[in-house]
Amino acid sequence: MTTIKKRLSEPYNQMTMRTQQLGRLQKTCDVLRRVTRIQYLTKRLKQQLDGGIKEITKTSQTFNELQYLYGDGDLEGIEVIDKDLEWVRKARANMEVQAEQLLIQGLSSFNQNQVSTNFKFQICVSEHDSPVWSRIGKCQFGPLTGVQ
């Protein structure tokens, strides 16, 4: 009985060990894919920011994807990613300021293109409780009053 138990438990233990090893390998590959994608998107973001406000919609999509890839912070501690993350945070804050200025300018000049561009940016990047959404909520549209 002992030999049968040993003959059955040995392959089972090996299979369990290999299954755990495969799971760790899959997690490692996922992290490497995410790191590679983050580096690519950061490089692309730098190019888009050089384009200025004209590239705001594409930039917002890149910010959104980066935010998704950073996820729940399980990539913290990787030096390359930490440097990129800090730069992305600063760039996002700068772009949000520019987007808010675009909104103010668009609302004051009744420029639908500027306002809709800002909406696209806010939908991709910001949460719905951002200062820009509260500014939009405070606007009063009347038949003859315009934007106040």
mmCIF file with all atom_site columns, C-alpha atoms in Angstrom, residues 18-120:
data_model
loop_
_atom_site.group_PDB
_atom_site.id
_atom_site.type_symbol
_atom_site.label_atom_id
_atom_site.label_alt_id
_atom_site.label_comp_id
_atom_site.label_asym_id
_atom_site.label_entity_id
_atom_site.label_seq_id
_atom_site.pdbx_PDB_ins_code
_atom_site.Cartn_x
_atom_site.Cartn_y
_atom_site.Cartn_z
_atom_site.occupancy
_atom_site.B_iso_or_equiv
_atom_site.pdbx_formal_charge
_atom_site.auth_seq_id
_atom_site.auth_comp_id
_atom_site.auth_asym_id
_atom_site.auth_atom_id
_atom_site.pdbx_PDB_model_num
ATOM 1   C CA . ARG A 1 18  ? 4.882   22.599 -12.247 1.00 0.00 ? 18  ARG A CA 1
ATOM 2   C CA . THR A 1 19  ? 1.391   24.142 -12.211 1.00 0.00 ? 19  THR A CA 1
ATOM 3   C CA . GLN A 1 20  ? 2.483   26.677 -9.586  1.00 0.00 ? 20  GLN A CA 1
ATOM 4   C CA . GLN A 1 21  ? 5.640   27.376 -11.566 1.00 0.00 ? 21  GLN A CA 1
ATOM 5   C CA . LEU A 1 22  ? 3.580   27.968 -14.719 1.00 0.00 ? 22  LEU A CA 1
ATOM 6   C CA . GLY A 1 23  ? 1.294   30.376 -12.850 1.00 0.00 ? 23  GLY A CA 1
ATOM 7   C CA . ARG A 1 24  ? 4.274   32.416 -11.647 1.00 0.00 ? 24  ARG A CA 1
ATOM 8   C CA . LEU A 1 25  ? 5.708   32.434 -15.163 1.00 0.00 ? 25  LEU A CA 1
ATOM 9   C CA . GLN A 1 26  ? 2.412   33.719 -16.588 1.00 0.00 ? 26  GLN A CA 1
ATOM 10  C CA . LYS A 1 27  ? 2.305   36.541 -14.014 1.00 0.00 ? 27  LYS A CA 1
ATOM 11  C CA . THR A 1 28  ? 5.883   37.475 -14.878 1.00 0.00 ? 28  THR A CA 1
ATOM 12  C CA . CYS A 1 29  ? 5.077   37.571 -18.598 1.00 0.00 ? 29  CYS A CA 1
ATOM 13  C CA . ASP A 1 30  ? 2.054   39.770 -17.887 1.00 0.00 ? 30  ASP A CA 1
ATOM 14  C CA . VAL A 1 31  ? 4.188   42.235 -15.921 1.00 0.00 ? 31  VAL A CA 1
ATOM 15  C CA . LEU A 1 32  ? 6.784   42.326 -18.704 1.00 0.00 ? 32  LEU A CA 1
ATOM 16  C CA . ARG A 1 33  ? 4.088   42.970 -21.323 1.00 0.00 ? 33  ARG A CA 1
ATOM 17  C CA . ARG A 1 34  ? 2.644   45.801 -19.246 1.00 0.00 ? 34  ARG A CA 1
ATOM 18  C CA . VAL A 1 35  ? 6.071   47.349 -18.635 1.00 0.00 ? 35  VAL A CA 1
ATOM 19  C CA . THR A 1 36  ? 6.858   47.230 -22.347 1.00 0.00 ? 36  THR A CA 1
ATOM 20  C CA . ARG A 1 37  ? 3.507   48.774 -23.251 1.00 0.00 ? 37  ARG A CA 1
ATOM 21  C CA . ILE A 1 38  ? 3.929   51.514 -20.634 1.00 0.00 ? 38  ILE A CA 1
ATOM 22  C CA . GLN A 1 39  ? 7.344   52.411 -22.023 1.00 0.00 ? 39  GLN A CA 1
ATOM 23  C CA . TYR A 1 40  ? 5.927   52.552 -25.557 1.00 0.00 ? 40  TYR A CA 1
ATOM 24  C CA . LEU A 1 41  ? 2.960   54.695 -24.496 1.00 0.00 ? 41  LEU A CA 1
ATOM 25  C CA . THR A 1 42  ? 5.191   57.052 -22.507 1.00 0.00 ? 42  THR A CA 1
ATOM 26  C CA . LYS A 1 43  ? 7.356   57.574 -25.576 1.00 0.00 ? 43  LYS A CA 1
ATOM 27  C CA . ARG A 1 44  ? 4.256   58.178 -27.701 1.00 0.00 ? 44  ARG A CA 1
ATOM 28  C CA . LEU A 1 45  ? 2.857   60.560 -25.081 1.00 0.00 ? 45  LEU A CA 1
ATOM 29  C CA . LYS A 1 46  ? 6.008   62.677 -25.230 1.00 0.00 ? 46  LYS A CA 1
ATOM 30  C CA . GLN A 1 47  ? 5.547   63.000 -28.991 1.00 0.00 ? 47  GLN A CA 1
ATOM 31  C CA . GLN A 1 48  ? 1.865   63.875 -28.598 1.00 0.00 ? 48  GLN A CA 1
ATOM 32  C CA . LEU A 1 49  ? 2.612   66.536 -25.993 1.00 0.00 ? 49  LEU A CA 1
ATOM 33  C CA . ASP A 1 50  ? 5.043   68.139 -28.432 1.00 0.00 ? 50  ASP A CA 1
ATOM 34  C CA . GLY A 1 51  ? 2.028   68.578 -30.733 1.00 0.00 ? 51  GLY A CA 1
ATOM 35  C CA . GLY A 1 52  ? 0.403   70.797 -28.128 1.00 0.00 ? 52  GLY A CA 1
ATOM 36  C CA . ILE A 1 53  ? -3.315  71.306 -27.662 1.00 0.00 ? 53  ILE A CA 1
ATOM 37  C CA . LYS A 1 54  ? -4.029  70.061 -31.195 1.00 0.00 ? 54  LYS A CA 1
ATOM 38  C CA . GLU A 1 55  ? -3.271  66.505 -30.049 1.00 0.00 ? 55  GLU A CA 1
ATOM 39  C CA . ILE A 1 56  ? -5.415  66.695 -26.920 1.00 0.00 ? 56  ILE A CA 1
ATOM 40  C CA . THR A 1 57  ? -7.830  63.937 -27.919 1.00 0.00 ? 57  THR A CA 1
ATOM 41  C CA . LYS A 1 58  ? -5.077  61.456 -28.765 1.00 0.00 ? 58  LYS A CA 1
ATOM 42  C CA . THR A 1 59  ? -3.227  62.469 -25.629 1.00 0.00 ? 59  THR A CA 1
ATOM 43  C CA . SER A 1 60  ? -6.269  61.804 -23.485 1.00 0.00 ? 60  SER A CA 1
ATOM 44  C CA . GLN A 1 61  ? -6.619  58.320 -24.953 1.00 0.00 ? 61  GLN A CA 1
ATOM 45  C CA . THR A 1 62  ? -2.970  57.627 -24.175 1.00 0.00 ? 62  THR A CA 1
ATOM 46  C CA . PHE A 1 63  ? -3.430  58.890 -20.602 1.00 0.00 ? 63  PHE A CA 1
ATOM 47  C CA . ASN A 1 64  ? -6.454  56.624 -20.243 1.00 0.00 ? 64  ASN A CA 1
ATOM 48  C CA . GLU A 1 65  ? -4.562  53.546 -21.431 1.00 0.00 ? 65  GLU A CA 1
ATOM 49  C CA . LEU A 1 66  ? -1.613  54.354 -19.167 1.00 0.00 ? 66  LEU A CA 1
ATOM 50  C CA . GLN A 1 67  ? -3.972  54.724 -16.224 1.00 0.00 ? 67  GLN A CA 1
ATOM 51  C CA . TYR A 1 68  ? -5.435  51.292 -17.019 1.00 0.00 ? 68  TYR A CA 1
ATOM 52  C CA . LEU A 1 69  ? -1.985  49.690 -17.310 1.00 0.00 ? 69  LEU A CA 1
ATOM 53  C CA . TYR A 1 70  ? -0.763  51.134 -14.020 1.00 0.00 ? 70  TYR A CA 1
ATOM 54  C CA . GLY A 1 71  ? -3.879  49.597 -12.542 1.00 0.00 ? 71  GLY A CA 1
ATOM 55  C CA . ASP A 1 72  ? -3.889  48.932 -8.853  1.00 0.00 ? 72  ASP A CA 1
ATOM 56  C CA . GLY A 1 73  ? -0.233  49.842 -8.317  1.00 0.00 ? 73  GLY A CA 1
ATOM 57  C CA . ASP A 1 74  ? 1.245   46.381 -8.513  1.00 0.00 ? 74  ASP A CA 1
ATOM 58  C CA . LEU A 1 75  ? 4.028   47.753 -10.750 1.00 0.00 ? 75  LEU A CA 1
ATOM 59  C CA . GLU A 1 76  ? 5.389   50.053 -8.052  1.00 0.00 ? 76  GLU A CA 1
ATOM 60  C CA . GLY A 1 77  ? 9.013   49.460 -7.217  1.00 0.00 ? 77  GLY A CA 1
ATOM 61  C CA . ILE A 1 78  ? 10.130  48.928 -10.800 1.00 0.00 ? 78  ILE A CA 1
ATOM 62  C CA . GLU A 1 79  ? 12.615  51.766 -11.325 1.00 0.00 ? 79  GLU A CA 1
ATOM 63  C CA . VAL A 1 80  ? 11.883  52.372 -15.008 1.00 0.00 ? 80  VAL A CA 1
ATOM 64  C CA . ILE A 1 81  ? 8.145   52.508 -14.380 1.00 0.00 ? 81  ILE A CA 1
ATOM 65  C CA . ASP A 1 82  ? 8.459   54.725 -11.298 1.00 0.00 ? 82  ASP A CA 1
ATOM 66  C CA . LYS A 1 83  ? 10.342  57.395 -13.289 1.00 0.00 ? 83  LYS A CA 1
ATOM 67  C CA . ASP A 1 84  ? 7.794   57.218 -16.099 1.00 0.00 ? 84  ASP A CA 1
ATOM 68  C CA . LEU A 1 85  ? 4.867   57.331 -13.670 1.00 0.00 ? 85  LEU A CA 1
ATOM 69  C CA . GLU A 1 86  ? 6.111   60.534 -12.062 1.00 0.00 ? 86  GLU A CA 1
ATOM 70  C CA . TRP A 1 87  ? 6.572   62.173 -15.461 1.00 0.00 ? 87  TRP A CA 1
ATOM 71  C CA . VAL A 1 88  ? 3.129   61.015 -16.641 1.00 0.00 ? 88  VAL A CA 1
ATOM 72  C CA . ARG A 1 89  ? 1.474   62.448 -13.520 1.00 0.00 ? 89  ARG A CA 1
ATOM 73  C CA . LYS A 1 90  ? 3.083   65.849 -14.096 1.00 0.00 ? 90  LYS A CA 1
ATOM 74  C CA . ALA A 1 91  ? 2.211   65.799 -17.796 1.00 0.00 ? 91  ALA A CA 1
ATOM 75  C CA . ARG A 1 92  ? -1.385  64.877 -17.017 1.00 0.00 ? 92  ARG A CA 1
ATOM 76  C CA . ALA A 1 93  ? -1.733  67.699 -14.499 1.00 0.00 ? 93  ALA A CA 1
ATOM 77  C CA . ASN A 1 94  ? -0.309  70.137 -17.050 1.00 0.00 ? 94  ASN A CA 1
ATOM 78  C CA . MET A 1 95  ? -2.652  68.870 -19.753 1.00 0.00 ? 95  MET A CA 1
ATOM 79  C CA . GLU A 1 96  ? -5.662  69.154 -17.439 1.00 0.00 ? 96  GLU A CA 1
ATOM 80  C CA . VAL A 1 97  ? -4.808  72.820 -16.860 1.00 0.00 ? 97  VAL A CA 1
ATOM 81  C CA . GLN A 1 98  ? -4.557  73.388 -20.607 1.00 0.00 ? 98  GLN A CA 1
ATOM 82  C CA . ALA A 1 99  ? -7.856  71.577 -21.154 1.00 0.00 ? 99  ALA A CA 1
ATOM 83  C CA . GLU A 1 100 ? -9.598  73.720 -18.551 1.00 0.00 ? 100 GLU A CA 1
ATOM 84  C CA . GLN A 1 101 ? -8.249  76.849 -20.237 1.00 0.00 ? 101 GLN A CA 1
ATOM 85  C CA . LEU A 1 102 ? -9.522  75.514 -23.559 1.00 0.00 ? 102 LEU A CA 1
ATOM 86  C CA . LEU A 1 103 ? -12.952 74.996 -22.007 1.00 0.00 ? 103 LEU A CA 1
ATOM 87  C CA . ILE A 1 104 ? -13.073 78.506 -20.573 1.00 0.00 ? 104 ILE A CA 1
ATOM 88  C CA . GLN A 1 105 ? -11.988 79.956 -23.887 1.00 0.00 ? 105 GLN A CA 1
ATOM 89  C CA . GLY A 1 106 ? -14.505 77.825 -25.783 1.00 0.00 ? 106 GLY A CA 1
ATOM 90  C CA . LEU A 1 107 ? -17.389 78.724 -23.477 1.00 0.00 ? 107 LEU A CA 1
ATOM 91  C CA . SER A 1 108 ? -16.622 82.422 -23.569 1.00 0.00 ? 108 SER A CA 1
ATOM 92  C CA . SER A 1 109 ? -16.320 82.515 -27.357 1.00 0.00 ? 109 SER A CA 1
ATOM 93  C CA . PHE A 1 110 ? -19.150 80.009 -28.021 1.00 0.00 ? 110 PHE A CA 1
ATOM 94  C CA . ASN A 1 111 ? -16.674 77.766 -29.858 1.00 0.00 ? 111 ASN A CA 1
ATOM 95  C CA . GLN A 1 112 ? -18.323 74.348 -29.999 1.00 0.00 ? 112 GLN A CA 1
ATOM 96  C CA . ASN A 1 113 ? -15.179 72.699 -31.318 1.00 0.00 ? 113 ASN A CA 1
ATOM 97  C CA . GLN A 1 114 ? -13.122 73.738 -28.291 1.00 0.00 ? 114 GLN A CA 1
ATOM 98  C CA . VAL A 1 115 ? -15.854 72.725 -25.864 1.00 0.00 ? 115 VAL A CA 1
ATOM 99  C CA . SER A 1 116 ? -16.397 69.325 -27.486 1.00 0.00 ? 116 SER A CA 1
ATOM 100 C CA . THR A 1 117 ? -12.639 68.709 -27.612 1.00 0.00 ? 117 THR A CA 1
ATOM 101 C CA . ASN A 1 118 ? -12.495 69.409 -23.910 1.00 0.00 ? 118 ASN A CA 1
ATOM 102 C CA . PHE A 1 119 ? -15.395 67.033 -23.277 1.00 0.00 ? 119 PHE A CA 1
ATOM 103 C CA . LYS A 1 120 ? -13.564 64.276 -25.131 1.00 0.00 ? 120 LYS A CA 1
#
